PDB file of C-alpha atoms in Angstrom:
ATOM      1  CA  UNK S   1     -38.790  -8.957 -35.037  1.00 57.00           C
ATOM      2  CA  UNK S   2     -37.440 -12.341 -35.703  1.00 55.00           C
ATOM      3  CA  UNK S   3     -35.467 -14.316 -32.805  1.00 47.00           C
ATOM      4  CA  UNK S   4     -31.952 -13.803 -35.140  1.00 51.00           C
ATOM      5  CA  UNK S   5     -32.437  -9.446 -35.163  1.00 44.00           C
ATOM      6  CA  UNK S   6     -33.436 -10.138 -31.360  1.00 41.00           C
ATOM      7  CA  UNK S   7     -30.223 -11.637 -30.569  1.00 37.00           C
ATOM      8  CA  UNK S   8     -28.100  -9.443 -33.274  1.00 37.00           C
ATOM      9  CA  UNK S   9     -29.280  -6.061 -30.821  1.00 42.00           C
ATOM     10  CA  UNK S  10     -28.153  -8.380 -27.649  1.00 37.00           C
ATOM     11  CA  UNK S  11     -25.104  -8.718 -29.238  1.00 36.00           C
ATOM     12  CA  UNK S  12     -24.331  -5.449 -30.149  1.00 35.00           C
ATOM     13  CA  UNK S  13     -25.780  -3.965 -27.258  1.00 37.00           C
ATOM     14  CA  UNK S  14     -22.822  -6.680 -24.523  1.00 33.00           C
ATOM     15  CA  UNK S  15     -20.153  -4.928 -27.392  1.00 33.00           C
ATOM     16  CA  UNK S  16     -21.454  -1.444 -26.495  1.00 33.00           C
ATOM     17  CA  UNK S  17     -21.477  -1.907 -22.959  1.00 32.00           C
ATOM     18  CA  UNK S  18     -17.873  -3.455 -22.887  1.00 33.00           C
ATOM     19  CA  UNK S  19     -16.698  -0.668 -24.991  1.00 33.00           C
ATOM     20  CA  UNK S  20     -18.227   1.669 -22.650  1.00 32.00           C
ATOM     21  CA  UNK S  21     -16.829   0.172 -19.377  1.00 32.00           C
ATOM     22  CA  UNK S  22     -13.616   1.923 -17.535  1.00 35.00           C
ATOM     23  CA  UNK S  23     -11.842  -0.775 -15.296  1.00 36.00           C
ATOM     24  CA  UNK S  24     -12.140  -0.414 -11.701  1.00 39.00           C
ATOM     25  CA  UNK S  25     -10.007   1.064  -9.423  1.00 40.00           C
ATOM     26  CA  UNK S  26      -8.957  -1.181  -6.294  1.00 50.00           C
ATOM     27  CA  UNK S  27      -9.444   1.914  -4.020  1.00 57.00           C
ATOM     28  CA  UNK S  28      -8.510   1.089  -0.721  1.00 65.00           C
ATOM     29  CA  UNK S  29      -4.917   2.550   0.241  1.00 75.00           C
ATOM     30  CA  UNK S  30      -5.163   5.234   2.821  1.00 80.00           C
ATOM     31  CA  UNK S  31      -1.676   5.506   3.568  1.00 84.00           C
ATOM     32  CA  UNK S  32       1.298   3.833   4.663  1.00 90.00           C
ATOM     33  CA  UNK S  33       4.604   3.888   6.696  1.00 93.00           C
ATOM     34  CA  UNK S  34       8.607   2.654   6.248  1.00 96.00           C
ATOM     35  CA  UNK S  35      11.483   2.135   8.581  1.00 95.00           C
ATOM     36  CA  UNK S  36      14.257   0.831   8.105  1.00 97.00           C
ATOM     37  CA  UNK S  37      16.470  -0.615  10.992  1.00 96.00           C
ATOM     38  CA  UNK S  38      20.296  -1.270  11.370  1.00 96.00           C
ATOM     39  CA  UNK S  39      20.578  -4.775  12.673  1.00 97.00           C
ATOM     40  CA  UNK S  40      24.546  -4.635  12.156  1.00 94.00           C
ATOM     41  CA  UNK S  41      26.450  -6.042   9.192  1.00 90.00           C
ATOM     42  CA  UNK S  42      25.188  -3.830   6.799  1.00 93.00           C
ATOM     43  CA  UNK S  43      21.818  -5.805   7.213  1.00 97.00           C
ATOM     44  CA  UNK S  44      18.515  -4.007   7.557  1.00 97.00           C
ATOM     45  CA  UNK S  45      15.165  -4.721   8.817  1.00 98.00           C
ATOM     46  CA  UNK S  46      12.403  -2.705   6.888  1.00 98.00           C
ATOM     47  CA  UNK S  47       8.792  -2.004   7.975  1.00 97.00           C
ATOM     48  CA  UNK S  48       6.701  -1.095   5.944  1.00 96.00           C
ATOM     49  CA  UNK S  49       2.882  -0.162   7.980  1.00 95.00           C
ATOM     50  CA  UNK S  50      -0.221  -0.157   5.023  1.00 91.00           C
ATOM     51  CA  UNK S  51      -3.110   1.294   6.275  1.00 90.00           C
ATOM     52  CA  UNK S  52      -6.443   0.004   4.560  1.00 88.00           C
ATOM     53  CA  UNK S  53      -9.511   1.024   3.469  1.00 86.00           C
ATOM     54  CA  UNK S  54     -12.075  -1.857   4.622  1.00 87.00           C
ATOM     55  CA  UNK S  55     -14.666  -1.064   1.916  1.00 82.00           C
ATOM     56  CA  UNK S  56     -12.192  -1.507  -0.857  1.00 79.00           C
ATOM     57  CA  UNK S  57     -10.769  -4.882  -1.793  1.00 80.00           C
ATOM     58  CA  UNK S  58      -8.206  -7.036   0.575  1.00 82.00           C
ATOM     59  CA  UNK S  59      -4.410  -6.873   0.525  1.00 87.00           C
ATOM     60  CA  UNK S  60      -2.126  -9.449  -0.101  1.00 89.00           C
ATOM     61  CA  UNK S  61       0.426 -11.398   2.021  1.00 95.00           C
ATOM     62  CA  UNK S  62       3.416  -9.563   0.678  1.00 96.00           C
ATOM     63  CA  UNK S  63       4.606  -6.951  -0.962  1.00 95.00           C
ATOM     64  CA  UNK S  64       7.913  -5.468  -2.955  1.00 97.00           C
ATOM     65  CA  UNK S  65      10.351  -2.710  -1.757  1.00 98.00           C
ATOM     66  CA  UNK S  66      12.305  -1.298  -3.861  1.00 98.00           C
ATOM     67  CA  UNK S  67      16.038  -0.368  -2.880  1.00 98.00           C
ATOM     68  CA  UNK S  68      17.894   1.613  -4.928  1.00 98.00           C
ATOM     69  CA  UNK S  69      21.510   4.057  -4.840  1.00 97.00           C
ATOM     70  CA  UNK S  70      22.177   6.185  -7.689  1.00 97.00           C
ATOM     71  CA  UNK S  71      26.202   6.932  -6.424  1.00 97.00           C
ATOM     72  CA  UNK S  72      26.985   3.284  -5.896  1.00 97.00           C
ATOM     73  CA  UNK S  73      24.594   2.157  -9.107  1.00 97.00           C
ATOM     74  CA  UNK S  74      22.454  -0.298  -7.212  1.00 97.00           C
ATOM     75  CA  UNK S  75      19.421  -1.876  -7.825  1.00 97.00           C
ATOM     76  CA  UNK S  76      17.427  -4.692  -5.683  1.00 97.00           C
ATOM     77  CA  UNK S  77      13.992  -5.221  -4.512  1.00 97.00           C
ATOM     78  CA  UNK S  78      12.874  -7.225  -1.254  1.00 98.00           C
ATOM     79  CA  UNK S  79       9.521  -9.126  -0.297  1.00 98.00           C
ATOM     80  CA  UNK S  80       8.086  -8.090   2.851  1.00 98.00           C
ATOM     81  CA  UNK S  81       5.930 -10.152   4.481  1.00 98.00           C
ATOM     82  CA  UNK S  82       2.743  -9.583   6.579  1.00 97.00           C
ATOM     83  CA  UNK S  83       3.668 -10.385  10.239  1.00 97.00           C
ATOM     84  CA  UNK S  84       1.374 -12.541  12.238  1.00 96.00           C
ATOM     85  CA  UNK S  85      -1.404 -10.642  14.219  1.00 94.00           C
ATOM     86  CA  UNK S  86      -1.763  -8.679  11.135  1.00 93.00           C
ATOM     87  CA  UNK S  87      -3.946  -7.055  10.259  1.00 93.00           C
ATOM     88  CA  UNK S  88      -5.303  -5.151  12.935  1.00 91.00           C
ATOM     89  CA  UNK S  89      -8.260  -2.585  12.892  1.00 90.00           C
ATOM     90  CA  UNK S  90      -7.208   1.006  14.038  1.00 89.00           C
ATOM     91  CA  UNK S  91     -10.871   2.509  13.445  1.00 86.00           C
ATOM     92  CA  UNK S  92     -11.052   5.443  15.175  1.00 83.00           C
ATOM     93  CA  UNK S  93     -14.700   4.633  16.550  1.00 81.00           C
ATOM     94  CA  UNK S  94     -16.493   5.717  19.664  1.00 77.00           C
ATOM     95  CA  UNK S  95     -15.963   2.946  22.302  1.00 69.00           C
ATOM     96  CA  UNK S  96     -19.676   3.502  22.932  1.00 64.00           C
ATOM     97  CA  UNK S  97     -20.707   2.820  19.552  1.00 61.00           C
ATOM     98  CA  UNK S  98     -23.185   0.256  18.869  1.00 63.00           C
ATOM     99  CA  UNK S  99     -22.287  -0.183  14.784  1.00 73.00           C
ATOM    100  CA  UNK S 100     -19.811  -2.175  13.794  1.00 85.00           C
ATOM    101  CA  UNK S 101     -16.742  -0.367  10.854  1.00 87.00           C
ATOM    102  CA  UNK S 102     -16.673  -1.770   7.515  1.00 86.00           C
ATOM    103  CA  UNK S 103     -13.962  -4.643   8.479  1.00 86.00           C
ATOM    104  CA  UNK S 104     -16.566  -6.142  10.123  1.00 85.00           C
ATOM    105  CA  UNK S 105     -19.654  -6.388   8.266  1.00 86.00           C
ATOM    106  CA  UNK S 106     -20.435  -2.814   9.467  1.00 85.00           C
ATOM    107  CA  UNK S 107     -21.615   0.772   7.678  1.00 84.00           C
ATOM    108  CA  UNK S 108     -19.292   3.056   9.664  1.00 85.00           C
ATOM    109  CA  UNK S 109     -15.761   3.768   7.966  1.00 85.00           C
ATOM    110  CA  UNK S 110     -12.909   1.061   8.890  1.00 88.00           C
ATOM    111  CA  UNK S 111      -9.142   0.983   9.004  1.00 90.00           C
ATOM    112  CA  UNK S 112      -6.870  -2.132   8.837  1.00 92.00           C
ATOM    113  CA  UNK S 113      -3.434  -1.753   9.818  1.00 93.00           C
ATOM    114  CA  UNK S 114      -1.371  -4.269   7.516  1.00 94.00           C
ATOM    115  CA  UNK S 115       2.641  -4.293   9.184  1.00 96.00           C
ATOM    116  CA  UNK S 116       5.008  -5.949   6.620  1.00 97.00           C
ATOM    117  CA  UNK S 117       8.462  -7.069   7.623  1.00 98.00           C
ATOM    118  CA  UNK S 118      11.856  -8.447   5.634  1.00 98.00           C
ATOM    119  CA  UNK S 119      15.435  -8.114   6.309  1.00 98.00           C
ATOM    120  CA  UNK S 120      17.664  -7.053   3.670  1.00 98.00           C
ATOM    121  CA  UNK S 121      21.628  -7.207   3.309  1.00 97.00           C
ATOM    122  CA  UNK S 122      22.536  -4.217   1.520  1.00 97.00           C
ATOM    123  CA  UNK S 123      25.976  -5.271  -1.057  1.00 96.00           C
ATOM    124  CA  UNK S 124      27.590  -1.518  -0.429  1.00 95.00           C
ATOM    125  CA  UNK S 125      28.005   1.607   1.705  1.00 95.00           C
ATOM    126  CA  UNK S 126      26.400   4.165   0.002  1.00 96.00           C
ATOM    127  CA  UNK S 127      24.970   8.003   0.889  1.00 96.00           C
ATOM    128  CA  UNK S 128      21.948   7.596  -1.228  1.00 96.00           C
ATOM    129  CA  UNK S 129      20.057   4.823  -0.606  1.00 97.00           C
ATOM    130  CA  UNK S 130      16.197   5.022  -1.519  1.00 97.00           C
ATOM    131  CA  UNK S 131      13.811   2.274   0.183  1.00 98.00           C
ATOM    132  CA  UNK S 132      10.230   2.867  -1.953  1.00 97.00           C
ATOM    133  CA  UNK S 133       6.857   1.677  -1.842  1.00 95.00           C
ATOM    134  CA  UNK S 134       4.533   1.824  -4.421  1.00 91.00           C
ATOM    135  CA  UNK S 135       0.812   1.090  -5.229  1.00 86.00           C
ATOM    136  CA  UNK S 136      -1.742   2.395  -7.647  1.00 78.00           C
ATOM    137  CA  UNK S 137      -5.169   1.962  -5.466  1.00 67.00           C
ATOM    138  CA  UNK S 138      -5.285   5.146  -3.399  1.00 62.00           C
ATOM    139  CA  UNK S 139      -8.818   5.611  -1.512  1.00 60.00           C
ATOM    140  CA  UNK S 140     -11.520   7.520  -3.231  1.00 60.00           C
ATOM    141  CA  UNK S 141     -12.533   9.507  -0.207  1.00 59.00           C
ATOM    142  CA  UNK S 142      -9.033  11.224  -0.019  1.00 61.00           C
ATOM    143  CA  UNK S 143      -9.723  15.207  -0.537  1.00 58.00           C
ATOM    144  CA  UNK S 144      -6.457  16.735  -1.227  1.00 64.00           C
ATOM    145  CA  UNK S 145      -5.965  15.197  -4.569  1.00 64.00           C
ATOM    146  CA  UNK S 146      -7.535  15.690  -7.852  1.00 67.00           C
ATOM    147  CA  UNK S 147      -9.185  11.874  -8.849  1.00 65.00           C
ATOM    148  CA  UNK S 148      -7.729  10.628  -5.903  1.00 57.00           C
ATOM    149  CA  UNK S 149      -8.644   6.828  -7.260  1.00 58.00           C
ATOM    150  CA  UNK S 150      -6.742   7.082 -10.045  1.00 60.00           C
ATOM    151  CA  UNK S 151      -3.534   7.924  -8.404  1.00 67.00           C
ATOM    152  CA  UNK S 152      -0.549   6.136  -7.027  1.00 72.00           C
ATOM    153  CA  UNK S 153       0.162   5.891  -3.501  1.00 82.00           C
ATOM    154  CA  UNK S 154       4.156   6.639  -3.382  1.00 90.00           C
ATOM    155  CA  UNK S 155       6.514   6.453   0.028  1.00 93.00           C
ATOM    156  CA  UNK S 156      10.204   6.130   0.450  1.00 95.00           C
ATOM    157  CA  UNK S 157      12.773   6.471   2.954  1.00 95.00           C
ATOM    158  CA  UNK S 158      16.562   7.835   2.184  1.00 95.00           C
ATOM    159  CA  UNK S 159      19.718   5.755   4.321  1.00 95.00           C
ATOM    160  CA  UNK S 160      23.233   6.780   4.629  1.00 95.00           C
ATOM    161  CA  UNK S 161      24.881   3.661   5.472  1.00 94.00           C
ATOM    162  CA  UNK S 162      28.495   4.995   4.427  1.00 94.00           C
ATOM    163  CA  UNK S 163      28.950   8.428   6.733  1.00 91.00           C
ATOM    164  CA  UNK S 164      26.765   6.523   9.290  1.00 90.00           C
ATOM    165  CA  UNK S 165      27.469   2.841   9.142  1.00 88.00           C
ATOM    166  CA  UNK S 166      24.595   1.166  11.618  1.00 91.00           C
ATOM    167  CA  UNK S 167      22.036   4.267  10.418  1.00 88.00           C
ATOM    168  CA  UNK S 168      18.234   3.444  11.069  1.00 90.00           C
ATOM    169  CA  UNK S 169      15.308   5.625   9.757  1.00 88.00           C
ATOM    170  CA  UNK S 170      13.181   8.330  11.592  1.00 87.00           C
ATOM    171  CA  UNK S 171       9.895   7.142  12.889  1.00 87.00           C
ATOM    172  CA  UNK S 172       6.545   8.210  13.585  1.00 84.00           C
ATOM    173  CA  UNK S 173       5.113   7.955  17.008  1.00 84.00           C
ATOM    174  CA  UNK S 174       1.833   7.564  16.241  1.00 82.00           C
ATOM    175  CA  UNK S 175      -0.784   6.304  13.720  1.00 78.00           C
ATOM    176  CA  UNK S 176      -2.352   8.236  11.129  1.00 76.00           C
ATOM    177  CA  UNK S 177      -5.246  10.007  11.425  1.00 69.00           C
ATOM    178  CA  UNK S 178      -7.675   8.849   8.752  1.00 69.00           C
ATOM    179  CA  UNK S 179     -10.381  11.226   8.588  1.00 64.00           C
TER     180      UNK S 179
END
């Protein structure tokens, strides 16, 4: 074989391969958390609490809410912004463990809690506001959906800020439980 055949099946052999490759999933949302408080004025603090895999890829500094109301036919969107002391690992690991999670350098499972915060001023009173989050990088170890990489990780909170002017949403008392 002669060095310009050599590099011909080199050449078509990189094609094949990048032909042949899927792109990657960043796997590493777990699951998340929104609340939304009245601060008076028709202004709004909202929360939103990422939880996130430490083997997958890092998270960035903000991220984008999405505030909608069908009746009053309005659309905005809001950067949040990662409070400091954020993140914070919520593993749930023995305190007599030796090994160290994932988030630090470690081969037992970690959890980062990532707490985003933003104040909004919302232009009407409406019944049907939606606050959503959404993010396509949910964890690969998650066993109640089919090709659980693939999928979307989708929350939202509804506000009635018309029947209930100063409303706030529900909120959890607790974290998650990851595993």
């Amino acid at each position: 074989m002669d060095l310009r055949t050599k590099l011909l099946g080199l050449l078509v052999s990189v094609l094949v391969l990048f032909a042949s490759y899927n792109s990657a999933q960043a796997t590493h949302a777990m699951g998340a958390d929104m609340y939304v408080d009245c601060l008076g004025g028709n202004q709004y603090r909202v929360r939103l609490q990422f939880y996130r895999d430490c083997a997958g890829i890092n998270v960035g500094s903000t991220r984008t809410i999405n505030i909608n109301s069908a009746s009053c036919g309005q659309s905005i969107s809001l950067t949040v912004t990662r409070i400091p002391g954020s993140p914070t690992e919520v593993s749930p690991l023995c305190v007599t463990s030796l090994a160290n999670s994932t988030c630090n350098g470690g081969f037992l499972p970690g959890v980062e809690q990532h707490i985003y915060e933003g104040v909004v001023t919302l232009p009407a009173q409406c019944t049907d506001w939606v606050f959503s989050f959404q993010l396509a990088a949910r964890n690969n170890a998650i066993t109640t959906l089919n090709n659980p990489g693939s999928q979307d990780i989708y929350i939202e909170t509804h506000l009635n800020n018309l029947d209930a002017p100063c409303n706030s949403s529900p909120r959890f008392s607790s974290i998650p439980v990851p595993f």
